[in-house]
Structures are given as structure tokens and as C-alpha cells.
Phi, psi and omega in degrees: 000128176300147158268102173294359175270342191276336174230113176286151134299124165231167169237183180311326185272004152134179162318087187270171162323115155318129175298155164282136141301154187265165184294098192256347179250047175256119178295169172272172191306127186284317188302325174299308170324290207288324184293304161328314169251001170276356172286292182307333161288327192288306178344327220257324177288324192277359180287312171289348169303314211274340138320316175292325178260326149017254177304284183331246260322332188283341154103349201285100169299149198269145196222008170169153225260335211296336160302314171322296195303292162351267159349330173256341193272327182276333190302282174350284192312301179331288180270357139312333190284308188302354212252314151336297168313296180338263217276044183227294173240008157304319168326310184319317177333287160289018205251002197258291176278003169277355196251338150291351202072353182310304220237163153281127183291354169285324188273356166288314175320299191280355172285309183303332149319312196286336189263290172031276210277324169281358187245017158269295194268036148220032190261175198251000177111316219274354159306313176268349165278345188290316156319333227246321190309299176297009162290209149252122195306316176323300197298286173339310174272017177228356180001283177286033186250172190296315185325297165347267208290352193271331163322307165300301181327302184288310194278288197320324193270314161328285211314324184295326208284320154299315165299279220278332164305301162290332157340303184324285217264074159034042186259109182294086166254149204278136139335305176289324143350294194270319187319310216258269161326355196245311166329318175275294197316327188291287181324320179284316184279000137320304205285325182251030200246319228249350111137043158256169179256157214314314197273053142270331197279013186243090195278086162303036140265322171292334156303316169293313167303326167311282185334294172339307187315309207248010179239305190262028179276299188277352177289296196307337197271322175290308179304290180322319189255011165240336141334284158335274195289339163323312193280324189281338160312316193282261185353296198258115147250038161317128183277327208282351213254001201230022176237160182262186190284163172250098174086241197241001165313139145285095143030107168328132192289000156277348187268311188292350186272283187306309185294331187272000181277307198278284190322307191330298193316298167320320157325304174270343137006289199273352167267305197255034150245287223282317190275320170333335184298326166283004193253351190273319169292322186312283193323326179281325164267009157282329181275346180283299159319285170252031171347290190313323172292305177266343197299349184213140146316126198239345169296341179318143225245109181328348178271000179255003201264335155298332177286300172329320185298310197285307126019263184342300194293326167300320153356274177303354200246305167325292232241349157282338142345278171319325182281337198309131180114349183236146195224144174237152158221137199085177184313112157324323217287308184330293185305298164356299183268346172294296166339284193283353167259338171253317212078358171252139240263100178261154162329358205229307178005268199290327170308310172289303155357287150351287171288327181286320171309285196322299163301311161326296188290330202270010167302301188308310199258009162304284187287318156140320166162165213319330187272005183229035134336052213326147175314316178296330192259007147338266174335294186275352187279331148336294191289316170295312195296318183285341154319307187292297176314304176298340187258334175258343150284332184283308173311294167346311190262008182268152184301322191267007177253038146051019179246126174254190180326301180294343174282323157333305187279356179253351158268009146298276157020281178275341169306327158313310191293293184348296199282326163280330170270358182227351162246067170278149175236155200230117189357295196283012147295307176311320193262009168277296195284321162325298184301299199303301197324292210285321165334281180339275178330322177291319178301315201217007189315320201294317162340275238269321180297301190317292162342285212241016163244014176206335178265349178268325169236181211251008174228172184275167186267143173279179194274343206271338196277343193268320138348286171287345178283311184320307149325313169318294170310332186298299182289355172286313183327290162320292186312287193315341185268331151341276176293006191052036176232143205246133169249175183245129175284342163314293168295352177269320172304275184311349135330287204305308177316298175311315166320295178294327153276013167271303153336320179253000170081040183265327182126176121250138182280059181348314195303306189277002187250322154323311189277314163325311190306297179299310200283342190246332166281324193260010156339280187321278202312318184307296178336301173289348165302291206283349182277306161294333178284317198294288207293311149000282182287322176312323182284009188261282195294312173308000000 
């Protein structure tokens, strides 16, 4: 570990106090402590309230317990991967102003806790269903079968069992990462379970768009932020924003206001891309579990339900269109879901497509509209639209699919209405997964703050380099969550650091730059190993 007393700051004015380290083994406060889980109890209580009027609203008696019992045990798992996720990469957050001194680490923690929790419930979904999408549809229309849950099971308990393991060793590796990776492994080792090869159980084209994310993600974060602080040398020439702190000193209070503006930003960044990953699984074993409840939006407003009809029917008419000349008999869906596992555009396609568009609508316009759905037919009509939905993004994208602009644009469209009754997220998910998120961050922060405020470059960080990784981090953060693509704030911040000490001739600590290196090749492989072994056996055992 560099001894950061061992390197003075110096400025135009001569030699100042070597920085402190900051104090990390100061405990919190008990009244912070006492405030802090009485949130977390209410939090806890309204999660379970809002389950129970859930399931009533549906009107269903309830007639044996054991889905529930399933529904706390996968929930658990679940927001264990987030409360990990907390304290693995939210620490990153905060380690740039506890290490300036701007902040106290307790008062960092817990502010970062708090934006968290607020960039979770004001994210928009499309991170965690772009997640969800790489799954294998067969398991995804099957949730609640054992296959369902030894999936959920396998990929949530990889992805932890790794976070914690570099954790240990205070090593920053991404979440997403691993997530993304436990996600592949369940698809391949499906696929060859199902006696198909392996890379079929895998929509590589949306993995490769992932990959891209999260491979030029931590590039955008070294370059940018060492740009950044290049240009804030030439602009800003205040000396005091490009010196570290002196001693256990606090920051000019514009410098410390630009640094606690940047932890903020990242904070909610980082809530609302990292917490959506648990929230796309969460829906599924809710959809698995509790279907009547959850498997279809039922807020959607009974006055939207002619614009659907119309939607649906233009749908059917474009893609039956394609079709003219081929006749199904029978079940539509085997061709469909062949379709949507292979990618390839067969006779049967677009006709069955056709007959499946056609059965949505008329299930929605049997019943008058989605809430007044009878319970048994909750499920498959879920299961056609999600069906429906995925076989008409994969046509959109195909080379071969004879479609111009306007058709494109009227199978958006109804893919809009699709997407709105089957990818939803529900108030008390969010604060579920918020609270683990933000727990997490309080709990276990310190590893991983040490890591990148101290191992990485070979001087203490300045206030403008910690200003600028941050910045970076926000905003990349931001973009991707935008674009519905999930990244890792580990690798873009801790880049971004490096990034500024390279940018300042300050040095980097090769040793920790190895290992970072190594934590980011072998992620991927581990994940899918370890993740394709777990669902292996679950699938044994279920």
C-alpha cells in the first residue's frame, strides 16, 4: 500500500502537510444507525403490505402457501445479489470524497445510500428487461416451472458468490459483469441440457451489444477523464483544485461542492442502471410465483384498449401480409418460439406470427380488457404477448425480413402496446431493491473505498482528479441507462482514477492495475462456469 504521509503536496507556496489518511474505522452514529433501519422496517413492511393487496385485488383465493414460500426465498436471493451489489460497487462512489476529505465516511456512505435509493426509484426498466432479454425464451415462458426457478437460482447465487469473493480481497469488479456472465452460463448449459449447442441458448446479438457497453465503458472512463482533467488545468487555473488535501483539512468549500455534486451524481447513476439488474429478475419470480398478480399490467386504463385493437389488427395485417399463401393448423407458438431461439426466418414464420398477433388480440378483446382477465388465462395470454413481442424485435432486426419503413413502423408500434402490459415494474419493487442497494452501500464500503483511493495511483488523489473520474462516471452511467444498457460503475470510475493519474504523471500502482486487469478477464469465464454448474444441478434437484 503507498503511504500517502510519505508524499507531500506541494504548490506555488512552498511545501504544505502531507495528506491524512481519512479515518474508515469510525462507526456510525447509533441515532443514524436507529434512524436508518426504522426506514428499513417501514420499507419492509410496505413491501409486504403491497404484495398482500396485490394478490386480493385479483380476487383469487388463496389455496396453498408453498408459492409464497418459493416468492421469499427467490426475493431473498434476489435482493441479496442487490445488497452485494451495494457494498461491491457503490463504495466506488464515495471513495473520491472520502479521500479529499470533502465528506466523513460515514456521511458519505450514507448520503450515497440515499441517491441510491433515489436514482433506483426513478429509473426507467429498460436496463432490467435489456437484461432479462438474454435469457432463453423457452425458460422466460416457463418461469414458473422447476427449469424457471433452478435458472433464477443458479445465475442470482453465481453472480453473488463471485462479488463476494473479490470483494474479500478488495478487489473492484463489476456486477454487471458477473450478472451478464452467470446469464450466459444458464443459457449455454440449457441449451445442452435440451441436447442443442450450446451458443443457440444465447441471444448474441443483444450480448454483444451488452459486451460493447461494458468492454468500452471502462476505455471511455480512462480517456475522458483524463482529457477532462488536462482541460480543467488549461481553464481552471486555481492551484489549489490540482493539490491534495493538507492533512485532515477540508476542502475550499467550492471545491468540496463540486466534489459532494459528483459522488451525488454517481450515486444516482449507479442506482438507476445497477439497480434495475435485480429488478428484471425480481418480475420474474414474481411472474413465476404469482402470476394473477403480476404476470400482466393490469393498470394499464380500459380506454387504451381500442387503440390496442387497432394496433393488434394492423400488426396481423403487415405480418400476415408476409405470409400470404401459408396456412397453420394448429398451435401457432412451436414456430414462433423456433423462430425467436433460432433467429431464422422459416415458412411457417410469418403465418404463425399472424395467427399469434391475432389470439392476443382476441383474448384482450374477449374480456373487455387486461384487468378483467380471468386468473387461468393471466398466464398464457402474458406468455403469447411476450412471445409476440420478442418475435417481432428479432423480425425488425433481421436482414431478411422483407419489411419497409412503414411496416417497421406499425410493428413498433404494437410492440409498444406488448411491452406495456408485460414489462412493467411495480412501485414496491423499486423500494425494495432501493433499500438492499443502499443497506449494502452502508454495510461493507470500506474494502473496496481503500482499493481505488489508495491502490491505484502512487500519490494521494487531487481534488480536480477525483472531480474528474467522477464526472465521467456519472455521465457515462447516465448515457447507458438512457440507451437501456447496463455498465459497470466500478470499471468506469476506477479507469477514470487511473485515467487522472496517468494524465498527471502521478504514477500507477502496476500491482493493482494487474489485478483489476485479471478480475475483468476472468469475471466473464468464472461467472459462466460457475453459473452453468449451479443450474446443472438445480436442474437435477428441482
Amino acid at each position: 500500500m503507498t503511504d500517502f504521509t510519505l508524499n507531500p503536496a506541494t504548490d506555488p507556496g512552498g511545501p504544505v502537510q502531507p495528506a491524512a489518511r481519512p479515518n474508515l474505522d469510525k462507526g456510525f452514529n447509533p441515532l443514524t444507525l436507529i434512524l436508518f433501519f426504522g426506514v428499513l422496517a417501514a420499507g419492509l413492511v410496505f413491501v409486504g403490505y403491497s404484495i398482500y393487496a396485490d394478490v386480493e385485488a385479483t380476487g383469487v383465493r388463496v389455496t396453498t402457501y408453498l408459492p409464497y414460500v418459493l416468492l421469499l426465498v427467490a426475493l431473498l436471493i434476489a435482493l441479496g445479489f442487490e445488497f452485494v451489489n451495494g457494498f461491491h460497487d457503490t463504495a466506488n462512489a464515495v471513495a473520491t470524497v472520502i479521500y479529499t476529505h470533502s465528506l466523513q465516511p460515514e456521511l458519505a456512505v450514507m448520503w450515497s445510500g440515499c441517491f441510491n435509493f433515489l436514482g433506483v426509484l426513478f429509473s426507467t426498466g429498460a436496463v432490467a428487461f435489456g437484461i432479462v432479454s438474454l435469457l432463453p425464451v423457452e425458460l422466460i415462458l416457463q418461469v414458473g416451472s422447476s427449469a424457471g426457478f433452478a435458472m433464477v437460482f443458479a445465475l442470482l447465487i453465481a453472480a453473488i458468490l463471485w462479488n463476494l469473493g473479490t470483494w474479500y480481497f478488495g478487489l473492484p469488479a463489476s456486477s454487471s459483469h458477473t450478472l451478464i456472465g452467470s446469464i450466459i452460463g444458464v443459457g449455454v448449459a440449457n441449451a445442452l441440457l435440451r441436447g442443442r449447442d450450446g451458443t443457440s441458448g444465447v441471444d448474441w446479438g443483444k450480448a454483444t451489444e451488452i459486451g460493447y457497453a461494458l468492454l468500452l465503458s471502462p476505455l471511455v472512463g480512462f480517456v475522458c477523464a483524463a482529457v477532462l482533467l488536462l482541460l480543467l488545468k488549461f481553464v481552471v487555473r486555481n492551484p489549489k483544485l490540482y493539490t491534495a488535501p493538507e492533512g485532515n483539512k477540508a476542502p475550499p468549500l467550492w471545491i468540496r461542492g463540486l466534489l459532494i455534486a459528483t459522488c451525488t451524481g454517481v450515486s444516482f447513476a449507479h442506482g438507476s442502471n445497477d439497480g434495475q439488474k435485480g429488478m428484471g429478475l425480481i418480475m420474474l419470480i414474481l411472474i413465476g410465483t404469482v402470476p394473477t398478480a403480476y404476470a400482466l399490467n393490469r393498470a394499464l386504463p380500459d380506454s387504451q384498449v381500442a387503440q390496442f385493437q387497432q394496433a393488434s389488427a394492423a400488426a396481423a395485417g403487415v405480418i400476415g401480409g408476409k405470409g400470404a399463401g401459408y396456412a397453420i393448423i394448429g398451435d401457432p407458438r412451436p414456430a414462433v418460439t423456433q423462430y425467436v431461439s433460432q433467429h431464422k426466418i422459416a415458412e411457417a414464420t410469418y403465418p404463425a406470427l399472424a395467427v399469434l398477433v391475432k389470439d392476443v388480440g382476441d383474448q384482450v378483446e374477449r374480456y373487455g380488457s387486461i384487468s378483467k382477465l380471468p386468473a387461468e388465462a393471466v398466464g398464457n395470454t402474458r406468455n403469447d404477448m411476450y412471445l409476440a413481442s420478442e418475435a417481432i424485435r428479432f423480425l425488425m432486426k433481421d436482414k431478411e425480413n422483407d419489411l419497409n419503413s412503414d411496416d417497421i413502423a406499425t410493428l413498433n408500434a404494437y410492440k409498444g402496446w406488448l411491452d406495456a402490459a408485460t414489462k412493467f415494474i411495480p412501485t414496491w419493487v423499486k423500494i425494495a431493491v432501493a433499500i438492499a442497494l443502499g443497506l449494502g452501500t452502508m454495510i461493507g464500503w470500506k474494502r473496496i473505498v481503500i482499493t481505488v483511493g489508495e491502490k491505484i495511483g502512487k500519490s494521494h488523489l487531487t481534488y480536480a482528479q477525483g472531480a474528474s473520474a467522477e464526472l465521467v462516471a456519472a455521465a457515462t452511467i447516465g448515457a447507458a441507462d438512457m440507451f437501456g444498457l447496463p455498465v459497470s460503475t466500478t470499471h468506469v470510475l476506477s479507469s477514470g482514477v487511473a485515467g487522472t493519474m496517468a494524465a498527471n504523471g502521478s504514477g500507477l500502482q502496476m500491482a493493482t492495475i494487474r489485478n483489476l486487469l485479471m478480475a475483468w478477464v476472468l469475471t466473464l469465464p468464472a461467472a459462466i462456469l460457475l453459473s452453468g454448474g449451479l443450474y446443472f444441478v438445480f436442474s437435477r434437484l428441482f
